[in-house]
Amino acid sequence: MKELLQEFEQKQPEIVFEWKDTETDAEGWVVINSLRGGAAGGGTRMRSGLDRNEVESLAKTMEVKFTVSGPSIGGAKSGINFDPADPRKHGVLQRWFKVVTPLLKNYYGTGGDLNVDEIYDVIPLTEQFGLWHPQEGVLNGHFDIRENGRIHQIGQLRYGVSKVLEDSHYSPDLKRKFKVADMITGYGVAESVKHFYNLFGGRISEKRAIIQGWGNVAASAAFYLSKMGVQIVGIIDRVGGLLNPDGFTEDEIRDLFLGRKGNSLFSDSMLSFEEINSRIWEMGAEIFIPAAASRLVSKEQIQLMVENGLEVIASGANVPFADREIFYGPVMEYADQHVAVIPDFVANCGMARVFAYLMQPNIEISDDSLFQDVSEVILKALKNIHEYMPETKTHISSRAYELALRQLL
């Protein structure tokens, strides 16, 4: 597996597009790892300090993710080095999408990512520059669909991704009009944990969980886990956190979800980041959901959780471990050797899978069809891993990478 990973990591990306903004100090990159199948896909993110290496590593992660979610295309990623809290953010994104539109028209499909919203940023800005949908390049480059069919499938994409949830099983509040794109990735993360226990043994309703982050992925994963009976005992966010040894109730988790300030946790009972960070890792929980920024989780934090009963990690964030390596560094390897680590390209493939599902002709588009399709795809991936080595709950990530890379190399 490590030899396959090294070969994949060292292969140079097929296309790198670099951009410098004329009005701010923003800079950005599109990295297309390959045009496998004639196209590539991957979201657009923005954060201060982002560099080309981060974008390249995420593009390679996307290529692996497509082996699970489909379609059979190459991996790509867009990244902008700029403060998303800066009031000039909209102008930066506007200029960015103007210059990358030719790629998006012909062979690259994008979506939302860290600090860039699918519904409110990506779709309206790409429409402004003549795209019918930000996934149009995949339909053109990979599916090579004639115009009438392309119009039909773009219509499915436009409707499905922005669809307002109508089923209370999937939405924390029907009055707030949450959309598929708001909830689907966190749903997949929660489903990956459920499927893990069904396949490898254990009752999920008897488990406790620690959540890292409180953006869409983290908060929605917590929401769905709490509906399964999981006791959320700790939440750590960048502004602070909460602890409850008895577990927050389903209603309390829903209220914390709905009470977010932007994408941040908010509560009158919030502990400071310093206090929560000093206590949460020894809290005791079987489930850990790292769903904040990339490369945050340290070996020391994993060790403390393992000593206090950790059984499974489901990666809501891409590359959550504090490794320099693109995929499988020493922190992830340590975790993989001691607990079940469901890798990011399986656990958080929900949005990628929605795009793939909606690119099929004449499919049903309902809350249940979209969410259950994601669940079934994740279950299939975990079944393949389980069948490959059914006798152990560890080394899940190394098995998953080996199965994926054999399709790519």
JSON list of C-alpha atoms in Angstrom, two decimals, residues 114-115 186 189 209-223 225 232-243 248 253 256-266 270 273 276-277 280-281 287-297 301 305 313-318 320:
[
{"chain": "A", "resi": 114, "resn": "LEU", "atom": "CA", "xyz": [-14.02, 25.48, 3.12]},
{"chain": "A", "resi": 115, "resn": "ASN", "atom": "CA", "xyz": [-15.35, 29.07, 3.45]},
{"chain": "A", "resi": 186, "resn": "GLY", "atom": "CA", "xyz": [-22.36, 15.28, 7.43]},
{"chain": "A", "resi": 189, "resn": "VAL", "atom": "CA", "xyz": [-20.10, 10.80, 7.83]},
{"chain": "A", "resi": 209, "resn": "ALA", "atom": "CA", "xyz": [-18.89, 10.79, 20.37]},
{"chain": "A", "resi": 210, "resn": "ILE", "atom": "CA", "xyz": [-16.53, 13.77, 20.30]},
{"chain": "A", "resi": 211, "resn": "ILE", "atom": "CA", "xyz": [-17.02, 16.25, 17.47]},
{"chain": "A", "resi": 212, "resn": "GLN", "atom": "CA", "xyz": [-14.24, 18.53, 16.18]},
{"chain": "A", "resi": 213, "resn": "GLY", "atom": "CA", "xyz": [-15.64, 21.57, 14.38]},
{"chain": "A", "resi": 214, "resn": "TRP", "atom": "CA", "xyz": [-19.19, 22.94, 14.13]},
{"chain": "A", "resi": 215, "resn": "GLY", "atom": "CA", "xyz": [-19.53, 23.95, 10.48]},
{"chain": "A", "resi": 216, "resn": "ASN", "atom": "CA", "xyz": [-21.97, 22.23, 8.14]},
{"chain": "A", "resi": 217, "resn": "VAL", "atom": "CA", "xyz": [-20.18, 18.87, 8.11]},
{"chain": "A", "resi": 218, "resn": "ALA", "atom": "CA", "xyz": [-19.50, 18.62, 11.85]},
{"chain": "A", "resi": 219, "resn": "ALA", "atom": "CA", "xyz": [-22.85, 19.94, 13.02]},
{"chain": "A", "resi": 220, "resn": "SER", "atom": "CA", "xyz": [-24.88, 17.85, 10.58]},
{"chain": "A", "resi": 221, "resn": "ALA", "atom": "CA", "xyz": [-22.88, 14.70, 11.44]},
{"chain": "A", "resi": 222, "resn": "ALA", "atom": "CA", "xyz": [-23.63, 15.34, 15.12]},
{"chain": "A", "resi": 223, "resn": "PHE", "atom": "CA", "xyz": [-27.31, 15.92, 14.32]},
{"chain": "A", "resi": 225, "resn": "LEU", "atom": "CA", "xyz": [-25.57, 10.66, 15.05]},
{"chain": "A", "resi": 232, "resn": "ILE", "atom": "CA", "xyz": [-22.43, 13.57, 21.95]},
{"chain": "A", "resi": 233, "resn": "VAL", "atom": "CA", "xyz": [-20.25, 14.24, 25.01]},
{"chain": "A", "resi": 234, "resn": "GLY", "atom": "CA", "xyz": [-17.90, 16.91, 23.64]},
{"chain": "A", "resi": 235, "resn": "ILE", "atom": "CA", "xyz": [-17.68, 19.52, 20.90]},
{"chain": "A", "resi": 236, "resn": "ILE", "atom": "CA", "xyz": [-14.49, 21.47, 20.20]},
{"chain": "A", "resi": 237, "resn": "ASP", "atom": "CA", "xyz": [-14.62, 24.40, 17.79]},
{"chain": "A", "resi": 238, "resn": "ARG", "atom": "CA", "xyz": [-12.11, 27.11, 16.96]},
{"chain": "A", "resi": 239, "resn": "VAL", "atom": "CA", "xyz": [-13.81, 29.58, 19.32]},
{"chain": "A", "resi": 240, "resn": "GLY", "atom": "CA", "xyz": [-14.33, 27.22, 22.27]},
{"chain": "A", "resi": 241, "resn": "GLY", "atom": "CA", "xyz": [-16.39, 24.17, 23.11]},
{"chain": "A", "resi": 242, "resn": "LEU", "atom": "CA", "xyz": [-18.79, 22.23, 25.27]},
{"chain": "A", "resi": 243, "resn": "LEU", "atom": "CA", "xyz": [-18.55, 19.12, 27.46]},
{"chain": "A", "resi": 248, "resn": "PHE", "atom": "CA", "xyz": [-26.33, 16.13, 24.98]},
{"chain": "A", "resi": 253, "resn": "ILE", "atom": "CA", "xyz": [-27.81, 19.03, 19.58]},
{"chain": "A", "resi": 256, "resn": "LEU", "atom": "CA", "xyz": [-26.81, 23.94, 18.99]},
{"chain": "A", "resi": 257, "resn": "PHE", "atom": "CA", "xyz": [-27.00, 23.29, 15.26]},
{"chain": "A", "resi": 258, "resn": "LEU", "atom": "CA", "xyz": [-29.67, 25.93, 14.75]},
{"chain": "A", "resi": 259, "resn": "GLY", "atom": "CA", "xyz": [-27.96, 28.35, 17.14]},
{"chain": "A", "resi": 260, "resn": "ARG", "atom": "CA", "xyz": [-24.68, 28.60, 15.23]},
{"chain": "A", "resi": 261, "resn": "LYS", "atom": "CA", "xyz": [-23.18, 32.00, 14.57]},
{"chain": "A", "resi": 262, "resn": "GLY", "atom": "CA", "xyz": [-22.20, 31.62, 10.96]},
{"chain": "A", "resi": 263, "resn": "ASN", "atom": "CA", "xyz": [-20.33, 28.31, 10.96]},
{"chain": "A", "resi": 264, "resn": "SER", "atom": "CA", "xyz": [-19.25, 28.54, 14.62]},
{"chain": "A", "resi": 265, "resn": "LEU", "atom": "CA", "xyz": [-20.51, 26.98, 17.81]},
{"chain": "A", "resi": 266, "resn": "PHE", "atom": "CA", "xyz": [-22.39, 29.34, 20.12]},
{"chain": "A", "resi": 270, "resn": "MET", "atom": "CA", "xyz": [-19.11, 27.73, 26.14]},
{"chain": "A", "resi": 273, "resn": "PHE", "atom": "CA", "xyz": [-10.67, 26.99, 23.51]},
{"chain": "A", "resi": 276, "resn": "ILE", "atom": "CA", "xyz": [-11.84, 22.59, 26.08]},
{"chain": "A", "resi": 277, "resn": "ASN", "atom": "CA", "xyz": [-8.59, 21.60, 24.36]},
{"chain": "A", "resi": 280, "resn": "ILE", "atom": "CA", "xyz": [-11.86, 16.98, 25.71]},
{"chain": "A", "resi": 281, "resn": "TRP", "atom": "CA", "xyz": [-9.31, 14.41, 24.54]},
{"chain": "A", "resi": 287, "resn": "ILE", "atom": "CA", "xyz": [-16.46, 7.78, 18.19]},
{"chain": "A", "resi": 288, "resn": "PHE", "atom": "CA", "xyz": [-14.40, 10.74, 17.02]},
{"chain": "A", "resi": 289, "resn": "ILE", "atom": "CA", "xyz": [-15.49, 12.98, 14.13]},
{"chain": "A", "resi": 290, "resn": "PRO", "atom": "CA", "xyz": [-12.68, 15.31, 12.99]},
{"chain": "A", "resi": 291, "resn": "ALA", "atom": "CA", "xyz": [-14.63, 17.75, 10.79]},
{"chain": "A", "resi": 292, "resn": "ALA", "atom": "CA", "xyz": [-12.84, 21.08, 11.15]},
{"chain": "A", "resi": 293, "resn": "ALA", "atom": "CA", "xyz": [-9.88, 22.20, 9.04]},
{"chain": "A", "resi": 294, "resn": "SER", "atom": "CA", "xyz": [-7.29, 19.83, 7.54]},
{"chain": "A", "resi": 295, "resn": "ARG", "atom": "CA", "xyz": [-4.19, 18.59, 9.42]},
{"chain": "A", "resi": 296, "resn": "LEU", "atom": "CA", "xyz": [-5.29, 19.48, 12.96]},
{"chain": "A", "resi": 297, "resn": "VAL", "atom": "CA", "xyz": [-5.38, 16.15, 14.81]},
{"chain": "A", "resi": 301, "resn": "GLN", "atom": "CA", "xyz": [-4.69, 13.70, 20.93]},
{"chain": "A", "resi": 305, "resn": "MET", "atom": "CA", "xyz": [-8.61, 9.20, 23.06]},
{"chain": "A", "resi": 313, "resn": "ILE", "atom": "CA", "xyz": [-12.67, 7.80, 13.63]},
{"chain": "A", "resi": 314, "resn": "ALA", "atom": "CA", "xyz": [-14.82, 8.99, 10.70]},
{"chain": "A", "resi": 315, "resn": "SER", "atom": "CA", "xyz": [-13.04, 11.73, 8.80]},
{"chain": "A", "resi": 316, "resn": "GLY", "atom": "CA", "xyz": [-15.39, 14.62, 8.11]},
{"chain": "A", "resi": 317, "resn": "ALA", "atom": "CA", "xyz": [-12.47, 16.88, 7.16]},
{"chain": "A", "resi": 318, "resn": "ASN", "atom": "CA", "xyz": [-10.17, 16.11, 4.26]},
{"chain": "A", "resi": 320, "resn": "PRO", "atom": "CA", "xyz": [-7.61, 15.60, 9.24]}
]
